[in-house]
Coordinates of C-alpha atoms in Angstrom, one line a residue:
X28 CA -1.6 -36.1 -45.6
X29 CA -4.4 -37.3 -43.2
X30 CA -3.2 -34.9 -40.9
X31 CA -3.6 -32.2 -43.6
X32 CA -6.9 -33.0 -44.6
X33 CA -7.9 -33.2 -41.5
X34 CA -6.9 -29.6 -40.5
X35 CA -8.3 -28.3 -43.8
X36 CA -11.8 -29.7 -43.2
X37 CA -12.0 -28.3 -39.7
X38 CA -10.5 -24.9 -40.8
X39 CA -13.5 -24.9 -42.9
X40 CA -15.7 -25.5 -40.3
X41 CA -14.0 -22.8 -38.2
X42 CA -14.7 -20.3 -41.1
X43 CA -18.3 -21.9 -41.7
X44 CA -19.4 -21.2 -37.7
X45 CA -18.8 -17.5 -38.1
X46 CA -20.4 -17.0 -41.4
X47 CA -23.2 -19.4 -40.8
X48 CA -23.4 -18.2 -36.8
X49 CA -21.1 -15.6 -34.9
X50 CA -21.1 -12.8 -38.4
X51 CA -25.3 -12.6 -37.6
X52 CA -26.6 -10.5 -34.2
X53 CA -24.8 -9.4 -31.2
X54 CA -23.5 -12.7 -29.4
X55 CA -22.3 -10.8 -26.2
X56 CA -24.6 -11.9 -23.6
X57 CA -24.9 -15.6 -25.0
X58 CA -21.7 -16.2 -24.3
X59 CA -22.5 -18.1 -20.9
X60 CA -24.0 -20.7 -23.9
X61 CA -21.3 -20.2 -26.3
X62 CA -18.8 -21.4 -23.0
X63 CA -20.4 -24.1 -22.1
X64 CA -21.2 -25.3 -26.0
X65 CA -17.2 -25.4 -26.5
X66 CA -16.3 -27.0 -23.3
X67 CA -18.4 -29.7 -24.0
X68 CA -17.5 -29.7 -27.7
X69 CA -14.0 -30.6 -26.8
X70 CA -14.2 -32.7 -24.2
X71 CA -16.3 -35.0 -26.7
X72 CA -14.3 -34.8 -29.4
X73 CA -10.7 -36.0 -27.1
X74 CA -12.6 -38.8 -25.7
X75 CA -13.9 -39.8 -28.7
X76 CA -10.3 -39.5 -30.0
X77 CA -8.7 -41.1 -27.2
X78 CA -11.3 -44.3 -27.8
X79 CA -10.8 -44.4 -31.6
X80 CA -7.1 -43.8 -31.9
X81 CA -5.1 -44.5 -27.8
X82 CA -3.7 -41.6 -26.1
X83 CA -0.7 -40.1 -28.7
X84 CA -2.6 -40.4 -31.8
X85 CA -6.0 -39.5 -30.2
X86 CA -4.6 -36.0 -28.3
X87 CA -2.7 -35.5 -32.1
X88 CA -5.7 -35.8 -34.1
X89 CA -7.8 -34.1 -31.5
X90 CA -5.2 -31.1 -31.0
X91 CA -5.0 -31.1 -35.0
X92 CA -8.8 -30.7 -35.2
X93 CA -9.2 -27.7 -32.5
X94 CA -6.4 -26.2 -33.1
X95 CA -7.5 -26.3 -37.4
X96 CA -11.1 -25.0 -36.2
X97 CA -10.3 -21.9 -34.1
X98 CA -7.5 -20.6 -36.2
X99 CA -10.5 -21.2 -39.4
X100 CA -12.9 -19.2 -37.1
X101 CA -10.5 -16.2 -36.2
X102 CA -8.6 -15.6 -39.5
X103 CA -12.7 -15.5 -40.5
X104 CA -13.5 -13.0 -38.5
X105 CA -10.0 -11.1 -38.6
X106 CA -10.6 -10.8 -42.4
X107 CA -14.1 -9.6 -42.4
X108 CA -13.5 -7.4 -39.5
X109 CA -10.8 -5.6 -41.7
X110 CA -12.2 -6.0 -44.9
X111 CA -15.9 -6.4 -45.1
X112 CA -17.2 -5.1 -42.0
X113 CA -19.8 -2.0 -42.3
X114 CA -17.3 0.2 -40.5
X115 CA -14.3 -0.8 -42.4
X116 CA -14.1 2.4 -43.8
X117 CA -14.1 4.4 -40.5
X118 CA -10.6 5.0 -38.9
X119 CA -8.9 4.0 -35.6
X120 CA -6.5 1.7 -34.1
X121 CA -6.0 -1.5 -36.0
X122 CA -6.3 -3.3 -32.9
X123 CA -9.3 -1.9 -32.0
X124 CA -11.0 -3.1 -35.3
X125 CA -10.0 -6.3 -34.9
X126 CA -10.8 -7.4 -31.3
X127 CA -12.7 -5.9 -28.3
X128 CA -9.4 -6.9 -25.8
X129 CA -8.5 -3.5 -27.0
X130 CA -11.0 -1.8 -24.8
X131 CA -9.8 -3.4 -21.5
X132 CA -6.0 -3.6 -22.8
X133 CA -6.4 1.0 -22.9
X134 CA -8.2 1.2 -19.7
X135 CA -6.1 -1.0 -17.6
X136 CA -4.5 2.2 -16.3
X137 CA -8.3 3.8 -15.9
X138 CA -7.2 6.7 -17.8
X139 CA -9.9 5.6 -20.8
X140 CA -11.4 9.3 -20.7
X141 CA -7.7 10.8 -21.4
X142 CA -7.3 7.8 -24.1
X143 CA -10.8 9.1 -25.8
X144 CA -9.7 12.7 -26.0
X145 CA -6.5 11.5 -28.0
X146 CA -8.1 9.1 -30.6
X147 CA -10.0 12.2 -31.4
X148 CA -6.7 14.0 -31.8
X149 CA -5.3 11.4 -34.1
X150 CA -7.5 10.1 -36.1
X151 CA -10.5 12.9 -36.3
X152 CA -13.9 12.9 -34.9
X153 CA -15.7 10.0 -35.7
X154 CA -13.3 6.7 -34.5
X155 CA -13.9 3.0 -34.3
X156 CA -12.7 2.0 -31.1
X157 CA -14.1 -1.7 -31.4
X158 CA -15.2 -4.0 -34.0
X159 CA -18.8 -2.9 -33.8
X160 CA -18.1 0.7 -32.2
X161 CA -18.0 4.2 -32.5
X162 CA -17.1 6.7 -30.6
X163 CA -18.4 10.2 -31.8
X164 CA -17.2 13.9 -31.4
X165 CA -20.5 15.7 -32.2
X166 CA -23.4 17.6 -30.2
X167 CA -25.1 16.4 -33.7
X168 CA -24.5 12.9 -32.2
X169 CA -25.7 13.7 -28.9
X170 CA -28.9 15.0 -29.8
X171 CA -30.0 12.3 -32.3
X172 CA -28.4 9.2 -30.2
X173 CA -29.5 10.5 -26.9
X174 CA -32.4 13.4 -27.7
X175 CA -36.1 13.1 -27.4
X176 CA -37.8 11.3 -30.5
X177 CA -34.6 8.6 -30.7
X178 CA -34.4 5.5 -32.6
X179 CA -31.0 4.1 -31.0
X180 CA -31.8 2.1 -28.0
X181 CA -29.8 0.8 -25.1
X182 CA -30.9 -2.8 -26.6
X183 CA -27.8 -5.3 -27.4
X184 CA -25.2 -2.7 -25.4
X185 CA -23.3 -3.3 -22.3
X186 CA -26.7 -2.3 -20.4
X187 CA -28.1 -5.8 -21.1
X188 CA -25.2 -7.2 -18.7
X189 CA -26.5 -4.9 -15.5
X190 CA -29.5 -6.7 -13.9
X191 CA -30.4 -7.9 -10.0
X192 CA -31.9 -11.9 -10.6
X193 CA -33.1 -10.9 -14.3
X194 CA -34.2 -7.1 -13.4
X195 CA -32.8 -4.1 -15.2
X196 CA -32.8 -1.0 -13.0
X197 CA -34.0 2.6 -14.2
X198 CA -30.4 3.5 -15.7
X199 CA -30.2 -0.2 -17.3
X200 CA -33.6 -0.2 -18.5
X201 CA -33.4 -1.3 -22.2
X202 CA -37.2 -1.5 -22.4
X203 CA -38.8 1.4 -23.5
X204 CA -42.6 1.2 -22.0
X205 CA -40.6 -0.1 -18.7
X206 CA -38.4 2.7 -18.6
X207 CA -41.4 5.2 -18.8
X208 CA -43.4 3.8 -16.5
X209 CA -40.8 3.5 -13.8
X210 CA -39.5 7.2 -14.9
X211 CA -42.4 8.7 -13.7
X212 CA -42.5 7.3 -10.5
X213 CA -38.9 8.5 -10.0
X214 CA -39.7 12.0 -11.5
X215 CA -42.1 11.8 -8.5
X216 CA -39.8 11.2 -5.6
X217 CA -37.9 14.9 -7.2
X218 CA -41.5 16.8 -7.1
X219 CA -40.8 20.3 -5.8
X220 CA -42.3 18.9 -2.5
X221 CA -40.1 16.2 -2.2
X222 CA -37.3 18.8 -2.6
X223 CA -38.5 20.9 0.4
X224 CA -37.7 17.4 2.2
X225 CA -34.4 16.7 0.8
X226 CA -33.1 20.3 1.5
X227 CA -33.7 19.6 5.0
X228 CA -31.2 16.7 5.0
X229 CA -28.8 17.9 2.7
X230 CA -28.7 21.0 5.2
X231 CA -28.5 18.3 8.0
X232 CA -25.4 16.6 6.4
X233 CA -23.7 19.9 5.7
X234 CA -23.9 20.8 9.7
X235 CA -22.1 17.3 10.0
X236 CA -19.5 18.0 7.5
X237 CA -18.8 21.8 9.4
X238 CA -18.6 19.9 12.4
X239 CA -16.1 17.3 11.1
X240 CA -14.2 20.2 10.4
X241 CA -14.1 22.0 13.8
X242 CA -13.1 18.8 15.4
X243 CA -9.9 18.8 13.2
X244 CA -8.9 22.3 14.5
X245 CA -6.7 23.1 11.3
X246 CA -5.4 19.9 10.6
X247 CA -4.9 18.6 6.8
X248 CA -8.0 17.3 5.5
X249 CA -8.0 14.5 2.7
X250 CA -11.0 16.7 0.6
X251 CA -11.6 13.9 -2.4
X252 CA -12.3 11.6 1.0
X253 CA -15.1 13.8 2.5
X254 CA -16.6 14.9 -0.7
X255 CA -17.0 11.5 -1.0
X256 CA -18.3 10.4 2.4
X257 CA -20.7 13.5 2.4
X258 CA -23.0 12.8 -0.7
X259 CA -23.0 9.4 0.8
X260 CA -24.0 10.6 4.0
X261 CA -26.5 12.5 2.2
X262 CA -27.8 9.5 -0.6
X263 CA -28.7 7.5 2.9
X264 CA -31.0 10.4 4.6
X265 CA -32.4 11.2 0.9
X266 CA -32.6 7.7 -0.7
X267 CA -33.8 5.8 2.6
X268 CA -33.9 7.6 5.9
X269 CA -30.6 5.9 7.2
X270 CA -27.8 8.0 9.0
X271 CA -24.6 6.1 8.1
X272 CA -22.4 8.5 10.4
X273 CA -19.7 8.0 8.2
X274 CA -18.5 11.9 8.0
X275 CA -18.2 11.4 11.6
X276 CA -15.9 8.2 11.2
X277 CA -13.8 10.1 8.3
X278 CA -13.5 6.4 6.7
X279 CA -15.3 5.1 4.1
X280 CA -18.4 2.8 4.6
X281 CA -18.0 -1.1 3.6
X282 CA -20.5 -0.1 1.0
X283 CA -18.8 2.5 -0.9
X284 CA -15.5 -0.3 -1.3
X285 CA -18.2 -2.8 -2.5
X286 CA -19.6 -0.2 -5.1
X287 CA -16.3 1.4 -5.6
X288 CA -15.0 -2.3 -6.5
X289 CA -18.2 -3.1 -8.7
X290 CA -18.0 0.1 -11.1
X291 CA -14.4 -0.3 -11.3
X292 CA -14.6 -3.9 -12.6
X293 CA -16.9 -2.3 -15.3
X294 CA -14.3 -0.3 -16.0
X295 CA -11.4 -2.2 -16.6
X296 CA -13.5 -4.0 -19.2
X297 CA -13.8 -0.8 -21.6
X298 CA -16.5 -1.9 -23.8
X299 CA -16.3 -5.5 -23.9
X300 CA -19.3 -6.7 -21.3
X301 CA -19.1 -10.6 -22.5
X302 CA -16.9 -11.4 -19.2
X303 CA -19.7 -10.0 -17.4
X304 CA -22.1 -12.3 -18.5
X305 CA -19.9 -14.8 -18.1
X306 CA -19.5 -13.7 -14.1
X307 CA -22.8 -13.3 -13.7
X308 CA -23.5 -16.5 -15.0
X309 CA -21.8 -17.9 -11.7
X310 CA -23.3 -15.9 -9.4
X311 CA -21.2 -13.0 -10.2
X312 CA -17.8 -11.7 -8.2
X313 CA -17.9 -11.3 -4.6
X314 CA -17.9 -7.9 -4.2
X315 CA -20.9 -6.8 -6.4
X316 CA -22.7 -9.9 -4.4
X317 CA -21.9 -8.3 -1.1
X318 CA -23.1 -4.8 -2.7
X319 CA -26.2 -5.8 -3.9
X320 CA -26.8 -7.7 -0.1
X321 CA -26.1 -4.3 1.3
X322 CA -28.7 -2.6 -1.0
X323 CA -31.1 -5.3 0.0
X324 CA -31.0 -4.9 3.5
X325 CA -31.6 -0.9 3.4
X326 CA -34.8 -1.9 1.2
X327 CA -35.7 -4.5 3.9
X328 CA -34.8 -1.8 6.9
X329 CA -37.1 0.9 5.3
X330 CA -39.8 -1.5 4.4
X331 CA -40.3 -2.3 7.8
X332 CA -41.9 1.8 8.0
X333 CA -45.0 3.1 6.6
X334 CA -44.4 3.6 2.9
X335 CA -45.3 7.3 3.8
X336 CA -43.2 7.5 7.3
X337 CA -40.5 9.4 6.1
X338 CA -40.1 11.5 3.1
X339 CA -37.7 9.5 1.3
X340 CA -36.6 7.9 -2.4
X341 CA -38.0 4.9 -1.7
X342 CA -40.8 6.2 -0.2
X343 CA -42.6 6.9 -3.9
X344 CA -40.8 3.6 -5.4
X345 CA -42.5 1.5 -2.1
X346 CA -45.6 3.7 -2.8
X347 CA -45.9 2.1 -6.0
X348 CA -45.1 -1.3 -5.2
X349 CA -47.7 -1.1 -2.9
X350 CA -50.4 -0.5 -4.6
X351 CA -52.9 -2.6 -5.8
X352 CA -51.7 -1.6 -9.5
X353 CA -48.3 -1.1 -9.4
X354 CA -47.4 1.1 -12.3
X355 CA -43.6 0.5 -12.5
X356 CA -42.8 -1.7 -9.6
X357 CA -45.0 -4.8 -10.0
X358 CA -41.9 -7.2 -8.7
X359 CA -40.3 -6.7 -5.7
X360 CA -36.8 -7.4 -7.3
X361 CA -37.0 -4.5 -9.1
X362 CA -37.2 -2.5 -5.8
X363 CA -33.7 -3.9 -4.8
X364 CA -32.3 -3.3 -8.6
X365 CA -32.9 0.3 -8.2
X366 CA -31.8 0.8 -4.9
X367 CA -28.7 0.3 -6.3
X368 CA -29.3 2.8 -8.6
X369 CA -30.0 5.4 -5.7
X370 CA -26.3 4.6 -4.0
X371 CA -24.6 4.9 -7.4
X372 CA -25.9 8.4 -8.2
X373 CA -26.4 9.3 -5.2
X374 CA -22.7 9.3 -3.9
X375 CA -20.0 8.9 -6.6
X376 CA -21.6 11.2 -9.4
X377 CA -22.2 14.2 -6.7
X378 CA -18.7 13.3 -4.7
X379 CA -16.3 13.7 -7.8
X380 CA -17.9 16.8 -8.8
X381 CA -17.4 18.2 -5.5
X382 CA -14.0 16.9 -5.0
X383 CA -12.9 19.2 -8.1
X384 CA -15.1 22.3 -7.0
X385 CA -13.0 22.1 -3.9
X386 CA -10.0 22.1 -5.8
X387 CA -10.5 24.8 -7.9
X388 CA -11.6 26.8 -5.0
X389 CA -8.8 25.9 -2.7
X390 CA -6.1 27.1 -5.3
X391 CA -7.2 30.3 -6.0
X392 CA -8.3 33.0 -3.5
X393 CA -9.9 35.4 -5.7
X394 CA -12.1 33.2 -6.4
X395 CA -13.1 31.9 -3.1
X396 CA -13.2 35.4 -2.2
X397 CA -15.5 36.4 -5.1
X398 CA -17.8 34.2 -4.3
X399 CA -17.7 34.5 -0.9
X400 CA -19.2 38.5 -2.1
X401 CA -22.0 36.9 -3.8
X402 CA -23.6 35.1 -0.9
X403 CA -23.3 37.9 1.7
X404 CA -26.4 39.2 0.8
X405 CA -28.1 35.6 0.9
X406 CA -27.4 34.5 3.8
X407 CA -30.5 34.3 5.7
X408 CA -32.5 35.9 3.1
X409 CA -35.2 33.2 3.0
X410 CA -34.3 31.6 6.7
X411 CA -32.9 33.5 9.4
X412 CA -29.4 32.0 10.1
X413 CA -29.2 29.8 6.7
X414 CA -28.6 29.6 2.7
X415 CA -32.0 28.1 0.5
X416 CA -31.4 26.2 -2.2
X417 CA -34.0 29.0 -3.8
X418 CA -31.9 31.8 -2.8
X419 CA -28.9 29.5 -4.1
X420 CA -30.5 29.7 -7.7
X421 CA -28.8 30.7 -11.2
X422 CA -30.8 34.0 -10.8
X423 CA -29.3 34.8 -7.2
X424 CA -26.1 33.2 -7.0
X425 CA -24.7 32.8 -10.7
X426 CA -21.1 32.6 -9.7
X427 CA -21.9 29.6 -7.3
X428 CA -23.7 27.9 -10.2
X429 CA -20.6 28.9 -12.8
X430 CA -18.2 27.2 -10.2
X431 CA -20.2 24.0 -10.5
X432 CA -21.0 24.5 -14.1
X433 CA -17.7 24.8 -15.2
X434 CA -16.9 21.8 -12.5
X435 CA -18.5 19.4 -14.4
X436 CA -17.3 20.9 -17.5
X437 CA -13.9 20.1 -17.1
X438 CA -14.3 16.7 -15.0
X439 CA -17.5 15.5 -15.8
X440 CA -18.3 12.2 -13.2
X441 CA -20.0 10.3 -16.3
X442 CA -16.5 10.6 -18.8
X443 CA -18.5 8.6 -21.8
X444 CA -21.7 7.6 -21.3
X445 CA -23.5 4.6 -22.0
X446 CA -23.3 3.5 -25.7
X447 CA -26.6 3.7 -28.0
X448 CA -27.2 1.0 -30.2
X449 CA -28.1 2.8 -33.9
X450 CA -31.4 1.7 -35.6
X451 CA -31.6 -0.9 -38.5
X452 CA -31.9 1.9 -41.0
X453 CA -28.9 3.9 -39.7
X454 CA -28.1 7.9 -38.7
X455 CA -26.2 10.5 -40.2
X456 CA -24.2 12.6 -38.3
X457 CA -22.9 15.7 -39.2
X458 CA -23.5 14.7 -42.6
X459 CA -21.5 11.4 -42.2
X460 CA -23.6 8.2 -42.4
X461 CA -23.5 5.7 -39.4
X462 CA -24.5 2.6 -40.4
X463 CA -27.6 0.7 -38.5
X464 CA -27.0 -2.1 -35.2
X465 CA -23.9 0.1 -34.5
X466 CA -22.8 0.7 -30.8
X467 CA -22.1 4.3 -30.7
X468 CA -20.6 6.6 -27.8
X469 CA -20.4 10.5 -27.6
X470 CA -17.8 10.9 -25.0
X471 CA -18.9 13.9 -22.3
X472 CA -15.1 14.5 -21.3
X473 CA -14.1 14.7 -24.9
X474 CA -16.7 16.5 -26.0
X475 CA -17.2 18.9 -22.9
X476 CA -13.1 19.7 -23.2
X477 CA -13.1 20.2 -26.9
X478 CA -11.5 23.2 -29.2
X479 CA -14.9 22.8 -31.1
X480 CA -17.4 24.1 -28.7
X481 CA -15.6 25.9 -26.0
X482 CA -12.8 28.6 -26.3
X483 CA -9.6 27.7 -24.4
X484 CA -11.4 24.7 -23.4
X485 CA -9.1 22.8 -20.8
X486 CA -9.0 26.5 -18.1
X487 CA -11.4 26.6 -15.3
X488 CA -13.3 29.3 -16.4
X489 CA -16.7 30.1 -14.7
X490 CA -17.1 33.3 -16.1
X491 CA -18.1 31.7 -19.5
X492 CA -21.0 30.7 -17.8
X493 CA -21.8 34.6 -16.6
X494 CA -20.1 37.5 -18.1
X495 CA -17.8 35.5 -20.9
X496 CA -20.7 33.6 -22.9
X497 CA -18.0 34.5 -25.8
X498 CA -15.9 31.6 -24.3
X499 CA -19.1 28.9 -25.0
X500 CA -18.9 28.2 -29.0
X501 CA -22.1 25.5 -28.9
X502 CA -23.7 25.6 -25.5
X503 CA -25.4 22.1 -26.4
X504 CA -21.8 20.8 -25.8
X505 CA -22.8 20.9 -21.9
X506 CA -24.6 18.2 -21.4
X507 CA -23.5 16.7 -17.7
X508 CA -26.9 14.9 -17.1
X509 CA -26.9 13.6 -20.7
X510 CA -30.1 14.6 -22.1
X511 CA -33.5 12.6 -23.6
X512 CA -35.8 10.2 -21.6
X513 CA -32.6 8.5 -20.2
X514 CA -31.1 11.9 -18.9
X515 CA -30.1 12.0 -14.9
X516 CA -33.5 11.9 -12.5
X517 CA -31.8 13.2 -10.0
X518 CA -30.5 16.3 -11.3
X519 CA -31.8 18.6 -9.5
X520 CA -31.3 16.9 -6.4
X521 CA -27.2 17.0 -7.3
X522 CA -27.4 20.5 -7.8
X523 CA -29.4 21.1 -4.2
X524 CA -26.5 19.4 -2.5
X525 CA -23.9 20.8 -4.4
X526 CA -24.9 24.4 -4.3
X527 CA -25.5 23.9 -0.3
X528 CA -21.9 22.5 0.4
X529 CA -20.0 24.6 -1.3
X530 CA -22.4 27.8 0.0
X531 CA -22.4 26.2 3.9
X532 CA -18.0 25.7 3.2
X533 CA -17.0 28.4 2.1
X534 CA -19.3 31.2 4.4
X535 CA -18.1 29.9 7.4
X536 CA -14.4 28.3 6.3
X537 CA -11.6 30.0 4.2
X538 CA -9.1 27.0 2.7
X539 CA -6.2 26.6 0.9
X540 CA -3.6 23.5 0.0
X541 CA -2.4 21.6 2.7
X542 CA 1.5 22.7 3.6
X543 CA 3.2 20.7 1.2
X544 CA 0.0 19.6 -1.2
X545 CA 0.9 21.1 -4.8
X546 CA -2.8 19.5 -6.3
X547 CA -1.1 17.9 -8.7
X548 CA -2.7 14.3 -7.5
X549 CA -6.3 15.2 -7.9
X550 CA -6.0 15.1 -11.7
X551 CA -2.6 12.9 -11.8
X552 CA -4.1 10.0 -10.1
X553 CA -7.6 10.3 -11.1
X554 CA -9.1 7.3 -12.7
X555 CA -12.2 6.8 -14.7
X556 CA -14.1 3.8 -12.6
X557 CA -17.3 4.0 -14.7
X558 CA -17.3 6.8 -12.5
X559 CA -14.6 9.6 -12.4
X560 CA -12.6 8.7 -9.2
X561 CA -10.1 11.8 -8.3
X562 CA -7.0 11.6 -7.1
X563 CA -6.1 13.0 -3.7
X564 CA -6.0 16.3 -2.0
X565 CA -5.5 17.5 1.2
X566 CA -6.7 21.1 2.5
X567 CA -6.4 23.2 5.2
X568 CA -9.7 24.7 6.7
X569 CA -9.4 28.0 9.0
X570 CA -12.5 29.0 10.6
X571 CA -13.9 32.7 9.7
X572 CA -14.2 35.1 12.7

């Protein structure tokens, strides 16, 4: 009977903690405090029952008394979850409604994007994928979680987990005044002026890439690799004025492992970002440590320069800092948080993308050839011997621009976003109410590859982007760079080096599958690291004459 009692009276407890504590806020990134509270907890309450009671009855009593508490707790939270919970009434897995381990228990095989894209198939377009999540099928949802003039912030999401020593970076920025202000100093460093600059090195990088090529003579070439290495190539000219020589080496850098690493842990978490915190609490895992050294030292390297030596990133960002009032950059941690920021979107984002483009194009020779027609008459329109990014416009080359349209259509590099964290009064979507402090997510590979905005919507298509608008049902479905304050700063640079790649490739290379490569992999063994990570493919390059 004492026993009983005993367990009853620490159930209760159990179920008292999560309505008195746990059922009010988000509790994700105080779990470092939450750790260490029940550590210490327990080992007070088996000494103190080892000193009252000796070592059988003490561990009984003790193990009776946790055991009674946590099981109180859970069954708590399991019934409310279910039962009571504002979004009991939205569908989805039922272990997804009950516990967050479902995230990271569907994207242990990093095929979350896939895993999206069939919850949306079974249980209809609005889906609870956690206990206090939502993911959304709806360009409705896009524009009023994402658009100019939102109310959802980034506050209480898994962006609260992503800081250098305490400082958010631009993508992370959960502060609205902070994110502005640093905004415009980025929107700076991609002036029209500064893109005169960067053309210059993306042209540079795309002479190393066609002399990579040359070297080989014909043999197969590993593509996903060396679209890869050459946005990477390209992030160090743009982002810092550092040659990396990596195309050269035809191995990947140290750095991309260590980022490649970082995002991927991310991933593996799905949604649930309180492990983070606890990492983090630490000193987090080795490899993001070693990653964020790296990024460091390239701010330390191009520090040592005038601010205004080189026509650079972090020329505007050092700029600022500099100043006597900095508008944006007033802590010199903040330079090193965005740095990071720079390597991430400069390199994976523009490498997946290209990986694909190179894909399409090397399976079909009508449409290499087709485009091949279009630039003929640019080449060395602007500059005698070369392509411009001008004369590579959507006015002048609109097949070019299709291909990489309908690219990151199909295989967008961000697959879902960041979530958005819904205001206290709530959001209706598509004339379905979303209740307020809800984490919602509007999935760009879903959404992009869906029946409901784009006719025969899983075919590579670039003519629905020229002569086939027929085959674009809501065009606001296309939303690669996300959209709102928060959308990708560096659009325009992606598109630059995109657009001068694939023009630079395919005027002086034809290509096709490697003897024996069937493409399959690319998509087979792709992975969604954060990042969309392809899966191999090799390809054979023959010089034109």
């Amino acid at each position: 009977m004492r026993y009983e009692l005993l367990g009853v009276a620490s159930a209760s407890a159990g179920v008292l903690s999560h309505l008195l504590y746990f059922i009010h806020g988000h509790k994700a990134m105080q779990a470092p405090r939450t750790f260490v509270f029940y550590l210490m907890a327990e080992c007070l309450l088996f000494v103190r029952c080892f000193y009252l009671q000796g070592a059988f009855q003490g561990t009984l009593s003790a193990t009776t008394i946790s055991l009674s508490y946590f099981l109180g707790l859970f069954t708590s939270i399991a019934v409310y979850r279910l039962f009571f919970h504002r979004l009991r009434r939205f569908p989805g897995p039922l272990a997804a409604k009950l516990t967050k381990f479902y995230g990271p228990y569907k994207a242990r095989g990093g095929k979350s994007h896939i895993h999206f894209v069939e919850l949306f198939e079974k249980y209809g377009d609005v889906v609870r994928t956690a206990p206090n999540e939502l993911i959304v099928l709806s360009t409705d949802a896009q524009q009023k979680v994402f658009g100019v003039g939102t109310r959802c912030s980034k506050e209480n999401t898994s962006y609260e987990s992503v800081a250098y020593k305490g400082f958010q970076n631009l993508e992370a920025a959960t502060n609205r005044e902070e994110h502005r202000k640093r905004r415009q100093i980025w929107d700076k460093a991609f002036s029209t002026k500064a893109l005169e600059s960067y053309e210059t090195y993306a042209r540079e990088t795309v002479y190393e890439w066609l002399g990579k090529l040359a070297s080989l003579q014909g043999q197969p070439v590993n593509t996903s690799l060396y679209s890869l290495l050459i946005p990477f190539e390209n992030m160090g000219r743009m982002g810092f004025s550092i040659n990396f020589g990596s195309i050269q080496k035809g191995k990947e850098d140290i750095m991309l492992h260590y980022l490649e690493e970082t995002l991927g842990m991310i991933a593996k978490l799905g949604t649930m970002w309180w492990p983070i915190a606890l990492i983090n609490a630490i000193g987090g895992s080795g490899d993001h440590i070693e990653f964020e050294k790296l990024a460091c030292r390239m701010v330390d390297q191009r520090e040592k320069q005038a601010d205004d030596e080189n026509e650079d990133i972090m020329k505007y960002i050092l700029q600022d800092h500099h100043s006597k009032v900095p508008k944006g950059f007033h802590h010199h941690d903040l330079l090193y948080a965005d740095a990071q920021v720079i390597m991430v979107a400069g390199t994976d984002t523009i490498g997946a993308t290209l990986s694909f483009a190179f894909y399409h194009l090397a399976r079909d020779p009508a449409l290499r050839q087709k485009l091949l027609t279009e630039l003929e008459p640019l080449y060395g329109r602007t500059l005698t011997g070369e392509f411009s990014n001008h004369d590579l416009s959507d006015a002048d080359a609109p097949y070019l621009n299709a291909i990489i349209n309908e690219t990151m259509r199909l295989d967008n590099p961000t697959c879902s976003n960041g979530g958005r964290l819904t205001p206290p009064e709530g959001l209706e979507v598509d004339g379905i109410f979303i209740p307020g402090e809800v984490v919602v997510y509007t999935p760009t590979h879903a959404i992009q590859r869906s029946a409901k905005y784009f006719k025969d919507p899983n075919s590579f298509i670039p003519e629905r982007w020229t002569t086939r608008p027929d085959l674009i049902i809501d065009k606001r479905a296309y939303l690669p760079f996300s959209c709102g304050s928060h959308s990708c700063v560096g659009k325009k640079v992606a598109i630059l080096v995109l657009r001068m790649i694939l023009a630079y490739t395919v005027w002086y290379y034809d290509f096709e599958f490697a003897p024996g490569e069937d493409g399959l992999a690319i998509h087979r063994d792709a992975i969604d690291a954060s990042i969309l990570k392809p899966g191999k493919l090799e390809c054979v390059f023959s010089q034109r004459t």
